[in-house]
């Protein structure tokens, strides 16, 4: 998609507008972009909405969605969210494929992920449960066609403790994902861009049960799109029967955007199934009141009639249903939401208590109609109710010293709220959700307890052990009211202190380096794999007589740090005052320990791999460039800063029988693998060049070697052979950025080398050679894309800036010119890629006052 949706309306966009717009095919949005023109939804969004509804219903789910790939490499975006309010799930709108979440794993591995209940989810994906700590099951099915990966179909449903996901459910969801993959492949073949870069589209699921009262009637010809409506239907929609246009667009203009998708999903199901279809769903009318839509019909097979028809009844739920009348007689404030957060009913008591008439609230999203409900703490409770399907109770503050007792009663089709005035609680608002305060449900308590654990997601961004410890200290320790923290790491069966804060100076030194045979709680929690909790120092002293104690009298928690079954170390949390640990808190802290262990294990792997990769790369890059007659060369290398991993960029200068070979290349990826591949390619190019092969043979041979060494790995390269005496130059390029040429007068241009595809893709690829003439005083600049690419900026702007800088450095020595070209990149704190730069200038002697002789170095 080329644009992002405007506005922040809870992730939903307006799909209806004024009559008279051109059809979507003429003036609709670009593929994958939410339709804001007011007509029928665009094809990509419609296909996704239908697939989400079908997938959810196939396995008995109550909500779900579809993640689709985006223009940003490695980033999935939530394209469709069905059965849940988008605003409450904004943190999950974006998902990188490398994150430790089930959506990412399903996309990355191409294998389905099935989580029967929260216990299984906690064991396999603790980060998921840190953000959504509720009892639910979830299924994730990758969506692909052939080798083309599109995204993931996700379904939420009730937990099935102790049970696995049935084989039939697996088959049904897999079939839904395969159908979606085929449909997306067809869209792509027709020219639709199958990507998503906007906000998620909200889709209302069909209602489970609704009263069959029929008011307005219509007949929908699916082939022509025409609709015939009776007078009652026109009255419900607020239209004069004589002025009713008789088109589906006229009906869509009067519906909320999410309801339009539900309407078209039902129509598609009728056409594709060929069987009779009878469905119900709720629609919002032009006055904001909800209506019940009941549709029946089927597509007629060839020879049995003309076209496909749907007949339907539209019921105005706001005029006379018995349930609504009954709630009006109750003295308690009651109102109801659908699963997208829209108010579908309020009783008289609610009007009085809230100070708003039904006409002001009906049809509006709760958090927009009553902004005080939009506090982040309260949103947690709504998430708990919608996902767990368990009642939730909490205290909410509407105004200064005005408190409300709120109960949420969720169901398949929505949530019923009861609200009652309450005296100001004796505890502060911050402590309302803490354990031991009489919360209304286990889901409610878990939500409050897991809120600080959600901060543990920050651990996934920490790279070193020090960064991991800092996250725990600054983010998580205060959330639990802790004051002391110590982290020990295991090395050769001994525990060594890696981090401490809050303990008396030197107190922990006596425990540094203790063996695993020592009888200490920090040791035994690791060897047993069980967390240990002591409500006070007296309890700790009684369990471990003679253990050294500090002056603190508070509680202690000793947590084992175990990742993937491997011991990593121990974590100690200290509290200033004695306190108990509820079952929920013990579960949370145990999960937190698992997150810390995973982050520390990752940091240890990084330290080992980074040291190996940097050493490998330092050995492979040239330490000095050869001293040449008539030509000066200077090389620079600058590592990236993101993740602090080395990359696969390299440069080289080779004296051959055909002249001087100037080489620069960039291997895909980072780390040891990229550095090792870089070394192999550099050796291959050097070997082919020294055997006096022409440039085309050098590039073709290196391409075939890379395919043999590592199928699936690829690299870009630029290879130039220069005759220092005559200036005759031959250049060949494999998917690499075009080099720059600065003329004697300072004019700088981007060379136009035809080139071929990157190395490692096509064994039969050809690489055409371009003939050039390098005059005395001219400078060639070869570089990797890290020098000209900036996040969020067009690469052409970076190339223009580099060309301008090279032109301005006309009077500078070659070494100073190289430093100047990478000076701005060197000072960048957020540099995602490494940089290689090679300059070559043709002069008249062995060395020149303009050059730096044989200069090659790693930039700091």
Tab-separated table of N, CA and C in Angstrom, residues 462-551:
chain	number	residue	atom	x	y	z
A	462	UNK	N	17.451	-5.940	24.693
A	462	UNK	CA	18.758	-5.846	25.354
A	462	UNK	C	19.723	-6.836	24.719
A	463	UNK	N	20.948	-6.385	24.499
A	463	UNK	CA	21.936	-7.201	23.797
A	463	UNK	C	22.957	-7.802	24.753
A	464	UNK	N	23.510	-6.986	25.654
A	464	UNK	CA	24.546	-7.465	26.554
A	464	UNK	C	23.953	-7.808	27.916
A	465	UNK	N	24.724	-8.548	28.721
A	465	UNK	CA	24.268	-8.902	30.059
A	465	UNK	C	24.052	-7.655	30.905
A	466	UNK	N	24.872	-6.641	30.724
A	466	UNK	CA	24.701	-5.396	31.471
A	466	UNK	C	23.395	-4.710	31.076
A	467	UNK	N	23.067	-4.729	29.806
A	467	UNK	CA	21.805	-4.121	29.374
A	467	UNK	C	20.612	-4.878	29.940
A	468	UNK	N	20.694	-6.198	29.956
A	468	UNK	CA	19.612	-6.999	30.539
A	468	UNK	C	19.417	-6.632	32.005
A	469	UNK	N	20.513	-6.571	32.757
A	469	UNK	CA	20.424	-6.244	34.176
A	469	UNK	C	19.878	-4.842	34.389
A	470	UNK	N	20.255	-3.914	33.526
A	470	UNK	CA	19.766	-2.545	33.653
A	470	UNK	C	18.260	-2.472	33.426
A	471	UNK	N	17.748	-3.245	32.456
A	471	UNK	CA	16.300	-3.270	32.214
A	471	UNK	C	15.561	-3.773	33.445
A	472	UNK	N	16.061	-4.844	34.047
A	472	UNK	CA	15.411	-5.399	35.240
A	472	UNK	C	15.418	-4.376	36.369
A	473	UNK	N	16.555	-3.693	36.542
A	473	UNK	CA	16.683	-2.721	37.631
A	473	UNK	C	15.770	-1.521	37.426
A	474	UNK	N	15.773	-0.967	36.226
A	474	UNK	CA	15.089	0.299	35.970
A	474	UNK	C	13.605	0.139	35.678
A	475	UNK	N	13.216	-1.017	35.143
A	475	UNK	CA	11.836	-1.167	34.701
A	475	UNK	C	11.025	-2.077	35.615
A	476	UNK	N	11.549	-3.244	35.924
A	476	UNK	CA	10.750	-4.261	36.584
A	476	UNK	C	10.838	-4.232	38.104
A	477	UNK	N	12.017	-3.958	38.633
A	477	UNK	CA	12.176	-3.959	40.086
A	477	UNK	C	11.225	-2.965	40.756
A	478	UNK	N	11.134	-1.727	40.281
A	478	UNK	CA	10.188	-0.791	40.923
A	478	UNK	C	8.732	-1.227	40.784
A	479	UNK	N	8.399	-1.906	39.690
A	479	UNK	CA	7.004	-2.309	39.485
A	479	UNK	C	6.534	-3.272	40.562
A	480	UNK	N	7.443	-4.077	41.132
A	480	UNK	CA	7.084	-5.007	42.193
A	480	UNK	C	7.351	-4.435	43.574
A	481	UNK	N	7.831	-3.197	43.645
A	481	UNK	CA	8.129	-2.601	44.939
A	481	UNK	C	9.425	-3.090	45.534
A	482	UNK	N	10.273	-3.716	44.715
A	482	UNK	CA	11.547	-4.212	45.213
A	482	UNK	C	12.575	-3.098	45.337
A	483	UNK	N	13.563	-3.346	46.196
A	483	UNK	CA	14.622	-2.358	46.401
A	483	UNK	C	16.006	-2.943	46.132
A	484	UNK	N	16.123	-4.240	46.101
A	484	UNK	CA	17.421	-4.875	45.945
A	484	UNK	C	17.360	-5.912	44.822
A	485	UNK	N	18.453	-6.007	44.096
A	485	UNK	CA	18.535	-6.962	43.002
A	485	UNK	C	19.962	-7.485	42.893
A	486	UNK	N	20.091	-8.780	42.708
A	486	UNK	CA	21.391	-9.390	42.436
A	486	UNK	C	21.205	-10.456	41.380
A	487	UNK	N	22.104	-10.487	40.405
A	487	UNK	CA	22.072	-11.490	39.344
A	487	UNK	C	23.409	-12.214	39.333
A	488	UNK	N	23.355	-13.547	39.450
A	488	UNK	CA	24.539	-14.394	39.395
A	488	UNK	C	24.479	-15.218	38.108
A	489	UNK	N	25.632	-15.365	37.447
A	489	UNK	CA	25.714	-16.161	36.234
A	489	UNK	C	26.567	-17.401	36.489
A	490	UNK	N	26.157	-18.516	35.892
A	490	UNK	CA	26.835	-19.797	36.078
A	490	UNK	C	27.993	-19.926	35.096
A	491	UNK	N	29.152	-20.309	35.613
A	491	UNK	CA	30.318	-20.549	34.771
A	491	UNK	C	31.155	-21.653	35.417
A	492	UNK	N	31.275	-22.789	34.743
A	492	UNK	CA	32.053	-23.920	35.226
A	492	UNK	C	31.652	-24.315	36.656
A	493	UNK	N	30.336	-24.485	36.835
A	493	UNK	CA	29.742	-24.975	38.087
A	493	UNK	C	29.971	-24.034	39.268
A	494	UNK	N	30.156	-22.774	38.990
A	494	UNK	CA	30.252	-21.767	40.039
A	494	UNK	C	29.388	-20.571	39.642
A	495	UNK	N	28.840	-19.894	40.656
A	495	UNK	CA	28.010	-18.717	40.420
A	495	UNK	C	28.828	-17.461	40.705
A	496	UNK	N	28.854	-16.573	39.712
A	496	UNK	CA	29.623	-15.342	39.836
A	496	UNK	C	28.678	-14.144	39.766
A	497	UNK	N	28.905	-13.181	40.651
A	497	UNK	CA	28.056	-11.993	40.725
A	497	UNK	C	28.255	-11.147	39.472
A	498	UNK	N	27.178	-10.942	38.716
A	498	UNK	CA	27.252	-10.148	37.490
A	498	UNK	C	26.652	-8.767	37.661
A	499	UNK	N	25.730	-8.610	38.624
A	499	UNK	CA	25.043	-7.314	38.780
A	499	UNK	C	24.456	-7.254	40.178
A	500	UNK	N	24.533	-6.087	40.789
A	500	UNK	CA	23.879	-5.900	42.080
A	500	UNK	C	23.469	-4.448	42.237
A	501	UNK	N	22.398	-4.236	42.986
A	501	UNK	CA	21.960	-2.894	43.318
A	501	UNK	C	21.146	-2.962	44.604
A	502	UNK	N	21.344	-1.989	45.477
A	502	UNK	CA	20.552	-1.887	46.698
A	502	UNK	C	21.123	-2.602	47.901
A	503	UNK	N	22.079	-3.508	47.730
A	503	UNK	CA	22.666	-4.222	48.862
A	503	UNK	C	23.789	-3.386	49.489
A	504	UNK	N	24.064	-3.570	50.802
A	504	UNK	CA	25.190	-2.863	51.423
A	504	UNK	C	26.484	-3.164	50.668
A	505	UNK	N	27.322	-2.145	50.542
A	505	UNK	CA	28.559	-2.296	49.787
A	505	UNK	C	29.399	-3.446	50.333
A	506	UNK	N	29.797	-4.356	49.446
A	506	UNK	CA	30.651	-5.481	49.814
A	506	UNK	C	29.929	-6.654	50.427
A	507	UNK	N	28.637	-6.535	50.734
A	507	UNK	CA	27.930	-7.616	51.412
A	507	UNK	C	27.899	-8.899	50.572
A	508	UNK	N	27.717	-8.749	49.261
A	508	UNK	CA	27.567	-9.921	48.411
A	508	UNK	C	28.902	-10.516	47.962
A	509	UNK	N	29.993	-9.857	48.296
A	509	UNK	CA	31.297	-10.363	47.846
A	509	UNK	C	31.552	-11.782	48.341
A	510	UNK	N	31.098	-12.095	49.542
A	510	UNK	CA	31.358	-13.425	50.127
A	510	UNK	C	30.638	-14.541	49.369
A	511	UNK	N	29.632	-14.167	48.576
A	511	UNK	CA	28.897	-15.187	47.826
A	511	UNK	C	29.375	-15.295	46.379
A	512	UNK	N	30.333	-14.463	45.992
A	512	UNK	CA	30.803	-14.458	44.612
A	512	UNK	C	31.683	-15.678	44.354
A	513	UNK	N	31.356	-16.449	43.338
A	513	UNK	CA	32.159	-17.614	42.974
A	513	UNK	C	31.839	-18.872	43.751
A	514	UNK	N	30.714	-18.932	44.451
A	514	UNK	CA	30.380	-20.122	45.226
A	514	UNK	C	30.074	-21.286	44.291
A	515	UNK	N	30.386	-22.501	44.713
A	515	UNK	CA	30.119	-23.693	43.920
A	515	UNK	C	28.692	-24.160	44.055
A	516	UNK	N	28.296	-25.053	43.179
A	516	UNK	CA	26.920	-25.555	43.187
A	516	UNK	C	26.654	-26.535	44.320
A	517	UNK	N	27.691	-26.865	45.113
A	517	UNK	CA	27.474	-27.723	46.271
A	517	UNK	C	27.223	-26.930	47.544
A	518	UNK	N	27.287	-25.582	47.475
A	518	UNK	CA	27.063	-24.749	48.662
A	518	UNK	C	25.586	-24.759	49.036
A	519	UNK	N	25.288	-24.791	50.364
A	519	UNK	CA	23.892	-24.757	50.808
A	519	UNK	C	23.481	-23.309	51.018
A	520	UNK	N	23.098	-22.684	49.917
A	520	UNK	CA	22.640	-21.301	49.904
A	520	UNK	C	21.375	-21.241	49.062
A	521	UNK	N	20.437	-20.359	49.402
A	521	UNK	CA	19.190	-20.308	48.623
A	521	UNK	C	19.425	-19.927	47.163
A	522	UNK	N	20.413	-19.030	46.904
A	522	UNK	CA	20.695	-18.653	45.525
A	522	UNK	C	21.245	-19.799	44.704
A	523	UNK	N	21.885	-20.776	45.365
A	523	UNK	CA	22.400	-21.956	44.680
A	523	UNK	C	21.305	-23.000	44.529
A	524	UNK	N	20.580	-23.270	45.596
A	524	UNK	CA	19.588	-24.340	45.582
A	524	UNK	C	18.398	-24.019	44.687
A	525	UNK	N	18.092	-22.730	44.512
A	525	UNK	CA	16.993	-22.409	43.593
A	525	UNK	C	17.367	-22.794	42.170
A	526	UNK	N	18.669	-22.703	41.834
A	526	UNK	CA	19.114	-23.083	40.490
A	526	UNK	C	19.222	-24.597	40.347
A	527	UNK	N	19.810	-25.260	41.336
A	527	UNK	CA	19.997	-26.706	41.218
A	527	UNK	C	18.670	-27.465	41.275
A	528	UNK	N	17.696	-26.937	41.994
A	528	UNK	CA	16.391	-27.596	42.077
A	528	UNK	C	15.446	-27.140	40.972
A	529	UNK	N	15.717	-25.950	40.398
A	529	UNK	CA	14.824	-25.397	39.383
A	529	UNK	C	13.558	-24.816	39.954
A	530	UNK	N	13.465	-24.676	41.299
A	530	UNK	CA	12.265	-24.155	41.946
A	530	UNK	C	12.530	-22.780	42.543
A	531	UNK	N	11.631	-21.803	42.314
A	531	UNK	CA	11.785	-20.508	42.984
A	531	UNK	C	11.553	-20.655	44.483
A	532	UNK	N	12.165	-19.796	45.268
A	532	UNK	CA	12.045	-19.854	46.733
A	532	UNK	C	11.643	-18.471	47.230
A	533	UNK	N	10.590	-18.439	48.071
A	533	UNK	CA	10.060	-17.168	48.573
A	533	UNK	C	10.080	-17.174	50.102
A	534	UNK	N	10.591	-16.083	50.681
A	534	UNK	CA	10.639	-15.928	52.134
A	534	UNK	C	9.995	-14.598	52.488
A	535	UNK	N	8.919	-14.672	53.298
A	535	UNK	CA	8.139	-13.472	53.624
A	535	UNK	C	8.914	-12.483	54.486
A	536	UNK	N	9.971	-12.940	55.156
A	536	UNK	CA	10.770	-12.048	56.004
A	536	UNK	C	12.158	-12.648	56.154
A	537	UNK	N	13.092	-11.841	56.652
A	537	UNK	CA	14.441	-12.345	56.888
A	537	UNK	C	14.443	-13.379	58.002
A	538	UNK	N	13.472	-13.289	58.921
A	538	UNK	CA	13.388	-14.303	59.966
A	538	UNK	C	13.085	-15.673	59.363
A	539	UNK	N	12.185	-15.715	58.392
A	539	UNK	CA	11.872	-16.972	57.718
A	539	UNK	C	13.103	-17.514	56.980
A	540	UNK	N	13.849	-16.604	56.352
A	540	UNK	CA	15.052	-17.012	55.629
A	540	UNK	C	16.101	-17.573	56.590
A	541	UNK	N	16.284	-16.901	57.752
A	541	UNK	CA	17.269	-17.360	58.732
A	541	UNK	C	16.875	-18.708	59.310
A	542	UNK	N	15.564	-18.925	59.486
A	542	UNK	CA	15.115	-20.209	60.032
A	542	UNK	C	15.372	-21.353	59.054
A	543	UNK	N	15.241	-21.076	57.753
A	543	UNK	CA	15.454	-22.110	56.743
A	543	UNK	C	16.937	-22.372	56.506
A	544	UNK	N	17.765	-21.336	56.706
A	544	UNK	CA	19.202	-21.463	56.449
A	544	UNK	C	19.966	-20.910	57.655
A	545	UNK	N	20.036	-21.663	58.741
A	545	UNK	CA	20.737	-21.176	59.941
A	545	UNK	C	22.203	-20.864	59.617
A	546	UNK	N	22.652	-19.770	60.150
A	546	UNK	CA	24.044	-19.390	59.985
A	546	UNK	C	24.357	-18.631	58.727
A	547	UNK	N	23.382	-18.428	57.828
A	547	UNK	CA	23.652	-17.683	56.608
A	547	UNK	C	23.861	-16.207	56.945
A	548	UNK	N	24.846	-15.538	56.375
A	548	UNK	CA	25.045	-14.105	56.651
A	548	UNK	C	23.816	-13.299	56.231
A	549	UNK	N	23.438	-12.345	57.087
A	549	UNK	CA	22.264	-11.501	56.820
A	549	UNK	C	22.685	-10.045	56.823
A	550	UNK	N	22.033	-9.257	55.988
A	550	UNK	CA	22.243	-7.814	56.087
A	550	UNK	C	21.236	-7.250	57.085
A	551	UNK	N	21.213	-5.932	57.226
A	551	UNK	CA	20.369	-5.305	58.243
A	551	UNK	C	18.901	-5.254	57.839
